[in-house]
Amino acid sequence: MNNTNKDKKTTHFRLSLLDAKTHQQLKSVRFTRTTFTITIICSIVIICASIYSLIAFTPIREFIPGYPDEATKRTAIRNAIKADSLERVILKWELYSENLRRVLEGTASPSSIDSLMNASRNTLKNAKDDKIIQIQDSLLRKTVMDEQMYEIADRNRRSLPIEGMHFFTPLKGIITQGYDPAVHPFVDIAAAEGTVVNAIADGTVIYTGWSDETGYTIQIQHDADIISIYKHNEKLIKSVGDRVSAGTPIALVGNTGSLSTGPHLHFELWYKGECMDPTKHINF
C-alpha cells in the first residue's frame, strides 16, 4: 500500500542558478512536468499574440512585402470610383444609341434609362450557361483568326516606297556571291548550318515547300508589294498563312537542294514584281 502511494507522488524538478566561482545558489525554481508544459504553452501564446499585435496595430505592417499601404488603398478607391463613372458613361452611350436607333426606325417614343437598365438585367438573366458562352467565344475567335490568316497587309496602313522602309537583317554572315541582275539576281550568305534565319519585316507567309534544286524554301509577302524569298534551308519554322514580325525566326540555315554547294542562305528581295539588290536596303 505504501509502495503504491509512493509511485503516485508527483516528481519535482529544480532549476538552480549558481555562482561559477563560489558555487553559491543565487536562485532556484522548482517545477513539475505539468507546470513546465503549461509555462511553455503560455509563453508561445504570449509571443504569438505580441507579434500579431505589433503587426496588426502598429505601422510595422507596412514593411511586410505585399501588404497594401495607404497610398495603395487610396489608389484602389480612386480606381473603383473611375470604374463606376465609366459604367455610367457607357450606360449613357447605350441609351443614346438606343434612342438614335428608335428615331431612325420611326419609333414614336425614345427609351428611358430605366427601361434600358431593366433590359440589360433581363439579358443577363436570360444568358446561357458559362460553358456554352465559352464555346461560342472560342468559335468566334477561331473564325476571326481564320479570316485574318491570309490577310496580306493592313488596308489602313500607309504604304511606303522600298527606299523608306527599314528591314531586319535575315542572317549575319559572309556574302559569298553578290547580286547580278543578269546572272545572279539574289545574294548567297554563308553561315553555320542550323543558324536561325529571320524575317526582314512584318508580313504573311505565302509559300513553304521543297524542291530538288532549292531545297526547303519559304516566301513572305510584306507591305508595299514586297516579297522576300529564303532558299536552301535545313528546316522551316513557319507555315503558310502565319503572320510574322520583323526579326521573327522563320527557318534554319541548311545545305538542301542540288544547287547548294555548302551551308548558306539564298536570299531574294522582290519589289512590285522586280528583283532588287538586297545589299542596297539591308545591312548584312
mmCIF file of C-alpha atoms in Angstrom:
data_model
loop_
_atom_site.group_PDB
_atom_site.id
_atom_site.type_symbol
_atom_site.label_atom_id
_atom_site.label_comp_id
_atom_site.label_asym_id
_atom_site.label_seq_id
_atom_site.Cartn_x
_atom_site.Cartn_y
_atom_site.Cartn_z
ATOM 1 C CA MET A 1 0.000 0.000 0.000
ATOM 2 C CA ASN A 2 2.864 2.348 0.848
ATOM 3 C CA ASN A 3 4.673 1.489 -2.392
ATOM 4 C CA THR A 4 1.565 2.372 -4.422
ATOM 5 C CA ASN A 5 1.279 5.783 -2.788
ATOM 6 C CA LYS A 6 4.987 6.457 -3.427
ATOM 7 C CA ASP A 7 4.557 5.711 -7.166
ATOM 8 C CA LYS A 8 1.668 8.154 -7.396
ATOM 9 C CA LYS A 9 3.681 11.020 -5.918
ATOM 10 C CA THR A 10 4.443 13.835 -8.301
ATOM 11 C CA THR A 11 8.061 14.147 -9.407
ATOM 12 C CA HIS A 12 9.509 17.584 -8.734
ATOM 13 C CA PHE A 13 12.443 19.209 -10.556
ATOM 14 C CA ARG A 14 14.639 22.062 -9.508
ATOM 15 C CA LEU A 15 16.382 24.611 -11.732
ATOM 16 C CA SER A 16 19.143 26.359 -9.819
ATOM 17 C CA LEU A 17 21.318 29.336 -10.738
ATOM 18 C CA LEU A 18 24.796 29.095 -9.116
ATOM 19 C CA ASP A 19 27.796 31.370 -8.953
ATOM 20 C CA ALA A 20 30.563 29.859 -11.065
ATOM 21 C CA LYS A 21 33.311 30.676 -8.547
ATOM 22 C CA THR A 22 31.761 30.232 -5.105
ATOM 23 C CA HIS A 23 29.037 27.760 -6.154
ATOM 24 C CA GLN A 24 26.640 29.823 -4.097
ATOM 25 C CA GLN A 25 23.000 29.315 -5.038
ATOM 26 C CA LEU A 26 21.618 32.560 -6.396
ATOM 27 C CA LYS A 27 18.154 31.469 -7.429
ATOM 28 C CA SER A 28 16.208 28.255 -7.517
ATOM 29 C CA VAL A 29 12.964 27.328 -9.248
ATOM 30 C CA ARG A 30 11.009 24.161 -8.551
ATOM 31 C CA PHE A 31 8.560 22.770 -11.097
ATOM 32 C CA THR A 32 6.861 19.612 -12.311
ATOM 33 C CA ARG A 33 6.297 18.255 -15.794
ATOM 34 C CA THR A 34 2.787 19.702 -15.840
ATOM 35 C CA THR A 35 3.790 23.196 -14.787
ATOM 36 C CA PHE A 36 6.721 23.162 -17.245
ATOM 37 C CA THR A 37 4.425 22.215 -20.169
ATOM 38 C CA ILE A 38 1.839 24.864 -19.194
ATOM 39 C CA THR A 39 4.566 27.501 -18.918
ATOM 40 C CA ILE A 40 5.959 26.701 -22.387
ATOM 41 C CA ILE A 41 2.484 26.808 -23.991
ATOM 42 C CA CYS A 42 1.628 30.104 -22.307
ATOM 43 C CA SER A 43 4.945 31.613 -23.403
ATOM 44 C CA ILE A 44 4.334 30.620 -27.031
ATOM 45 C CA VAL A 45 0.796 32.058 -26.923
ATOM 46 C CA ILE A 46 2.050 35.335 -25.442
ATOM 47 C CA ILE A 47 4.829 35.640 -28.042
ATOM 48 C CA CYS A 48 2.393 34.970 -30.924
ATOM 49 C CA ALA A 49 -0.108 37.455 -29.528
ATOM 50 C CA SER A 50 2.608 40.080 -29.158
ATOM 51 C CA ILE A 51 3.810 39.597 -32.749
ATOM 52 C CA TYR A 52 0.240 39.758 -34.035
ATOM 53 C CA SER A 53 -0.438 42.958 -32.064
ATOM 54 C CA LEU A 54 2.716 44.585 -33.424
ATOM 55 C CA ILE A 55 1.796 43.717 -36.990
ATOM 56 C CA ALA A 56 -1.923 44.498 -36.749
ATOM 57 C CA PHE A 57 -1.911 47.696 -34.676
ATOM 58 C CA THR A 58 1.417 49.352 -35.473
ATOM 59 C CA PRO A 59 2.962 50.799 -38.685
ATOM 60 C CA ILE A 60 5.331 47.807 -38.821
ATOM 61 C CA ARG A 61 2.789 46.003 -41.015
ATOM 62 C CA GLU A 62 3.603 48.357 -43.903
ATOM 63 C CA PHE A 63 7.076 46.827 -44.141
ATOM 64 C CA ILE A 64 5.634 43.372 -44.947
ATOM 65 C CA PRO A 65 6.049 42.651 -48.718
ATOM 66 C CA GLY A 66 2.678 42.753 -50.459
ATOM 67 C CA TYR A 67 0.816 44.483 -47.641
ATOM 68 C CA PRO A 68 -1.195 47.397 -49.022
ATOM 69 C CA ASP A 69 -0.182 50.780 -47.675
ATOM 70 C CA GLU A 70 -2.295 53.898 -47.512
ATOM 71 C CA ALA A 71 -1.271 55.018 -50.993
ATOM 72 C CA THR A 72 -2.308 51.670 -52.460
ATOM 73 C CA LYS A 73 -5.669 51.842 -50.698
ATOM 74 C CA ARG A 74 -6.281 55.367 -51.974
ATOM 75 C CA THR A 75 -5.372 54.251 -55.499
ATOM 76 C CA ALA A 76 -7.789 51.313 -55.261
ATOM 77 C CA ILE A 77 -10.587 53.626 -54.107
ATOM 78 C CA ARG A 78 -9.898 56.064 -56.957
ATOM 79 C CA ASN A 79 -9.891 53.214 -59.466
ATOM 80 C CA ALA A 80 -13.203 51.943 -58.118
ATOM 81 C CA ILE A 81 -14.691 55.426 -58.476
ATOM 82 C CA LYS A 82 -13.355 55.723 -62.022
ATOM 83 C CA ALA A 83 -14.754 52.311 -62.938
ATOM 84 C CA ASP A 84 -18.164 53.326 -61.608
ATOM 85 C CA SER A 85 -18.002 56.568 -63.606
ATOM 86 C CA LEU A 86 -17.057 54.677 -66.751
ATOM 87 C CA GLU A 87 -20.003 52.335 -66.267
ATOM 88 C CA ARG A 88 -22.302 55.340 -66.064
ATOM 89 C CA VAL A 89 -20.809 56.854 -69.230
ATOM 90 C CA ILE A 90 -21.199 53.559 -71.092
ATOM 91 C CA LEU A 91 -24.803 53.312 -69.929
ATOM 92 C CA LYS A 92 -25.495 56.827 -71.224
ATOM 93 C CA TRP A 93 -23.959 55.970 -74.610
ATOM 94 C CA GLU A 94 -26.063 52.824 -74.792
ATOM 95 C CA LEU A 95 -29.138 54.910 -74.081
ATOM 96 C CA TYR A 96 -28.099 57.409 -76.756
ATOM 97 C CA SER A 97 -27.530 54.691 -79.365
ATOM 98 C CA GLU A 98 -30.835 53.027 -78.481
ATOM 99 C CA ASN A 99 -32.728 56.303 -78.831
ATOM 100 C CA LEU A 100 -30.950 57.039 -82.119
ATOM 101 C CA ARG A 101 -31.944 53.623 -83.440
ATOM 102 C CA ARG A 102 -35.557 54.225 -82.428
ATOM 103 C CA VAL A 103 -35.578 57.613 -84.165
ATOM 104 C CA LEU A 104 -34.125 56.147 -87.371
ATOM 105 C CA GLU A 105 -36.651 53.303 -87.317
ATOM 106 C CA GLY A 106 -39.525 55.730 -86.735
ATOM 107 C CA THR A 107 -40.426 54.616 -83.228
ATOM 108 C CA ALA A 108 -42.549 57.269 -81.542
ATOM 109 C CA SER A 109 -41.139 57.317 -78.024
ATOM 110 C CA PRO A 110 -37.461 57.029 -77.122
ATOM 111 C CA SER A 111 -36.423 54.605 -74.426
ATOM 112 C CA SER A 112 -35.723 55.819 -70.906
ATOM 113 C CA ILE A 113 -32.695 54.958 -68.860
ATOM 114 C CA ASP A 114 -34.781 52.779 -66.516
ATOM 115 C CA SER A 115 -36.049 50.646 -69.373
ATOM 116 C CA LEU A 116 -32.513 50.233 -70.694
ATOM 117 C CA MET A 117 -31.239 49.081 -67.295
ATOM 118 C CA ASN A 118 -34.119 46.616 -66.979
ATOM 119 C CA ALA A 119 -33.390 45.283 -70.448
ATOM 120 C CA SER A 120 -29.726 44.800 -69.517
ATOM 121 C CA ARG A 121 -30.711 42.892 -66.375
ATOM 122 C CA ASN A 122 -33.110 40.668 -68.336
ATOM 123 C CA THR A 123 -30.398 39.967 -70.890
ATOM 124 C CA LEU A 124 -28.035 38.845 -68.149
ATOM 125 C CA LYS A 125 -30.721 36.687 -66.567
ATOM 126 C CA ASN A 126 -31.573 35.023 -69.867
ATOM 127 C CA ALA A 127 -27.932 34.432 -70.828
ATOM 128 C CA LYS A 128 -26.841 30.870 -71.492
ATOM 129 C CA ASP A 129 -24.650 28.963 -69.116
ATOM 130 C CA ASP A 130 -20.912 29.598 -68.961
ATOM 131 C CA LYS A 131 -19.887 26.507 -70.926
ATOM 132 C CA ILE A 132 -21.991 27.417 -73.973
ATOM 133 C CA ILE A 133 -20.739 31.020 -73.835
ATOM 134 C CA GLN A 134 -17.135 29.810 -73.702
ATOM 135 C CA ILE A 135 -17.719 27.505 -76.680
ATOM 136 C CA GLN A 136 -19.274 30.325 -78.700
ATOM 137 C CA ASP A 137 -16.405 32.654 -77.777
ATOM 138 C CA SER A 138 -13.844 30.058 -78.899
ATOM 139 C CA LEU A 139 -15.659 29.553 -82.208
ATOM 140 C CA LEU A 140 -15.781 33.318 -82.787
ATOM 141 C CA ARG A 141 -12.071 33.687 -82.058
ATOM 142 C CA LYS A 142 -11.253 30.839 -84.450
ATOM 143 C CA THR A 143 -13.388 32.393 -87.176
ATOM 144 C CA VAL A 144 -11.678 35.768 -86.807
ATOM 145 C CA MET A 145 -8.215 34.171 -86.852
ATOM 146 C CA ASP A 146 -9.073 32.162 -89.969
ATOM 147 C CA GLU A 147 -10.310 35.302 -91.708
ATOM 148 C CA GLN A 148 -7.198 37.281 -90.788
ATOM 149 C CA MET A 149 -4.722 34.487 -91.525
ATOM 150 C CA TYR A 150 -4.431 35.211 -95.228
ATOM 151 C CA GLU A 151 -4.842 38.973 -94.954
ATOM 152 C CA ILE A 152 -1.585 40.048 -96.544
ATOM 153 C CA ALA A 153 -1.491 43.700 -95.436
ATOM 154 C CA ASP A 154 -3.447 46.102 -93.350
ATOM 155 C CA ARG A 155 -5.623 48.197 -95.615
ATOM 156 C CA ASN A 156 -5.440 51.217 -93.350
ATOM 157 C CA ARG A 157 -1.636 51.125 -93.163
ATOM 158 C CA ARG A 158 0.210 53.762 -95.163
ATOM 159 C CA SER A 159 2.236 52.229 -97.987
ATOM 160 C CA LEU A 160 5.856 53.441 -98.161
ATOM 161 C CA PRO A 161 8.320 53.039 -101.037
ATOM 162 C CA ILE A 162 11.056 50.500 -100.520
ATOM 163 C CA GLU A 163 13.626 53.292 -100.023
ATOM 164 C CA GLY A 164 11.733 54.495 -96.939
ATOM 165 C CA MET A 165 11.394 51.095 -95.265
ATOM 166 C CA HIS A 166 13.631 49.594 -92.622
ATOM 167 C CA PHE A 167 14.459 45.897 -92.949
ATOM 168 C CA PHE A 168 15.711 43.456 -90.351
ATOM 169 C CA THR A 169 18.846 41.514 -91.272
ATOM 170 C CA PRO A 170 17.763 37.963 -92.155
ATOM 171 C CA LEU A 171 21.165 36.446 -91.403
ATOM 172 C CA LYS A 172 24.530 37.730 -90.260
ATOM 173 C CA GLY A 173 27.188 36.093 -92.395
ATOM 174 C CA ILE A 174 29.553 36.398 -95.317
ATOM 175 C CA ILE A 175 28.163 37.159 -98.774
ATOM 176 C CA THR A 176 29.834 34.535 -100.933
ATOM 177 C CA GLN A 177 28.146 35.636 -104.155
ATOM 178 C CA GLY A 178 26.691 39.076 -104.683
ATOM 179 C CA TYR A 179 23.798 40.446 -106.700
ATOM 180 C CA ASP A 180 23.939 40.424 -110.506
ATOM 181 C CA PRO A 181 20.697 41.447 -112.298
ATOM 182 C CA ALA A 182 21.522 39.292 -115.326
ATOM 183 C CA VAL A 183 23.256 36.204 -113.964
ATOM 184 C CA HIS A 184 22.665 36.118 -110.215
ATOM 185 C CA PRO A 185 19.660 38.327 -109.187
ATOM 186 C CA PHE A 186 19.978 37.452 -105.490
ATOM 187 C CA VAL A 187 22.652 37.042 -102.805
ATOM 188 C CA ASP A 188 24.159 33.992 -101.123
ATOM 189 C CA ILE A 189 25.061 34.358 -97.441
ATOM 190 C CA ALA A 190 27.321 31.714 -95.912
ATOM 191 C CA ALA A 191 26.714 30.737 -92.285
ATOM 192 C CA ALA A 192 26.944 27.743 -89.997
ATOM 193 C CA GLU A 193 24.358 25.058 -90.562
ATOM 194 C CA GLY A 194 21.433 25.435 -88.180
ATOM 195 C CA THR A 195 21.808 29.225 -87.791
ATOM 196 C CA VAL A 196 18.459 30.982 -87.355
ATOM 197 C CA VAL A 197 17.035 32.826 -90.373
ATOM 198 C CA ASN A 198 14.812 35.818 -89.520
ATOM 199 C CA ALA A 199 12.045 37.637 -91.377
ATOM 200 C CA ILE A 200 13.158 41.010 -92.752
ATOM 201 C CA ALA A 201 9.838 42.747 -91.978
ATOM 202 C CA ASP A 202 6.272 42.188 -90.873
ATOM 203 C CA GLY A 203 4.296 40.049 -93.277
ATOM 204 C CA THR A 204 2.470 36.828 -94.074
ATOM 205 C CA VAL A 205 3.964 33.522 -95.178
ATOM 206 C CA ILE A 206 2.586 32.791 -98.667
ATOM 207 C CA TYR A 207 4.657 29.720 -99.603
ATOM 208 C CA THR A 208 6.570 26.922 -97.924
ATOM 209 C CA GLY A 209 7.801 23.870 -99.750
ATOM 210 C CA TRP A 210 10.565 21.661 -101.096
ATOM 211 C CA SER A 211 12.178 21.345 -104.489
ATOM 212 C CA ASP A 212 15.088 19.221 -105.703
ATOM 213 C CA GLU A 213 17.079 22.279 -106.762
ATOM 214 C CA THR A 214 16.437 24.822 -103.977
ATOM 215 C CA GLY A 215 15.598 22.525 -101.063
ATOM 216 C CA TYR A 216 13.348 23.934 -98.349
ATOM 217 C CA THR A 217 12.020 27.348 -99.410
ATOM 218 C CA ILE A 218 9.850 29.936 -97.673
ATOM 219 C CA GLN A 219 8.331 33.126 -99.123
ATOM 220 C CA ILE A 220 6.878 36.080 -97.206
ATOM 221 C CA GLN A 221 4.586 38.817 -98.512
ATOM 222 C CA HIS A 222 5.255 42.218 -96.940
ATOM 223 C CA ASP A 223 3.646 45.642 -97.271
ATOM 224 C CA ALA A 224 4.149 47.831 -100.382
ATOM 225 C CA ASP A 225 4.210 44.793 -102.730
ATOM 226 C CA ILE A 226 7.480 43.454 -101.272
ATOM 227 C CA ILE A 227 8.259 39.728 -101.250
ATOM 228 C CA SER A 228 11.251 38.071 -99.585
ATOM 229 C CA ILE A 229 12.387 34.547 -100.520
ATOM 230 C CA TYR A 230 14.662 32.265 -98.462
ATOM 231 C CA LYS A 231 16.036 29.050 -100.021
ATOM 232 C CA HIS A 232 18.284 26.038 -99.220
ATOM 233 C CA ASN A 233 17.058 25.918 -95.600
ATOM 234 C CA GLU A 234 17.601 22.930 -93.357
ATOM 235 C CA LYS A 235 14.202 23.349 -91.664
ATOM 236 C CA LEU A 236 11.218 25.677 -91.948
ATOM 237 C CA ILE A 237 9.736 27.045 -88.723
ATOM 238 C CA LYS A 238 6.667 28.829 -90.107
ATOM 239 C CA SER A 239 3.756 27.598 -92.226
ATOM 240 C CA VAL A 240 1.626 29.132 -94.963
ATOM 241 C CA GLY A 241 -0.726 31.752 -93.565
ATOM 242 C CA ASP A 242 1.325 32.552 -90.457
ATOM 243 C CA ARG A 243 1.731 36.218 -89.609
ATOM 244 C CA VAL A 244 5.353 37.100 -88.784
ATOM 245 C CA SER A 245 7.020 40.190 -87.376
ATOM 246 C CA ALA A 246 10.379 41.686 -88.281
ATOM 247 C CA GLY A 247 13.121 39.577 -86.718
ATOM 248 C CA THR A 248 10.894 36.535 -86.184
ATOM 249 C CA PRO A 249 12.728 33.196 -86.722
ATOM 250 C CA ILE A 250 11.310 31.510 -89.821
ATOM 251 C CA ALA A 251 13.890 28.867 -90.811
ATOM 252 C CA LEU A 252 17.307 27.334 -90.131
ATOM 253 C CA VAL A 253 20.290 27.622 -92.467
ATOM 254 C CA GLY A 254 20.934 24.414 -94.399
ATOM 255 C CA ASN A 255 22.543 22.824 -97.416
ATOM 256 C CA THR A 256 19.481 21.369 -99.092
ATOM 257 C CA GLY A 257 18.860 21.193 -102.831
ATOM 258 C CA SER A 258 21.090 20.162 -105.746
ATOM 259 C CA LEU A 259 22.153 23.781 -106.450
ATOM 260 C CA SER A 260 23.638 24.243 -102.979
ATOM 261 C CA THR A 261 27.375 23.720 -102.549
ATOM 262 C CA GLY A 262 27.522 24.373 -98.796
ATOM 263 C CA PRO A 263 25.554 25.721 -95.841
ATOM 264 C CA HIS A 264 24.234 29.120 -96.867
ATOM 265 C CA LEU A 265 21.102 31.207 -97.357
ATOM 266 C CA HIS A 266 19.856 32.045 -100.838
ATOM 267 C CA PHE A 267 18.006 35.350 -100.347
ATOM 268 C CA GLU A 268 15.840 37.208 -102.859
ATOM 269 C CA LEU A 269 14.089 40.577 -102.489
ATOM 270 C CA TRP A 270 11.265 41.469 -104.878
ATOM 271 C CA TYR A 271 9.538 44.858 -105.165
ATOM 272 C CA LYS A 272 6.473 45.303 -107.390
ATOM 273 C CA GLY A 273 7.446 42.304 -109.485
ATOM 274 C CA GLU A 274 11.089 43.310 -109.947
ATOM 275 C CA CYS A 275 14.090 41.663 -108.308
ATOM 276 C CA MET A 276 16.035 44.162 -106.153
ATOM 277 C CA ASP A 277 19.601 44.213 -104.853
ATOM 278 C CA PRO A 278 19.209 43.317 -101.144
ATOM 279 C CA THR A 279 22.583 44.839 -100.197
ATOM 280 C CA LYS A 280 21.235 48.330 -101.027
ATOM 281 C CA HIS A 281 18.440 48.020 -98.470
ATOM 282 C CA ILE A 282 19.743 45.557 -95.866
ATOM 283 C CA ASN A 283 22.940 45.632 -93.846
ATOM 284 C CA PHE A 284 24.214 42.050 -93.846
#
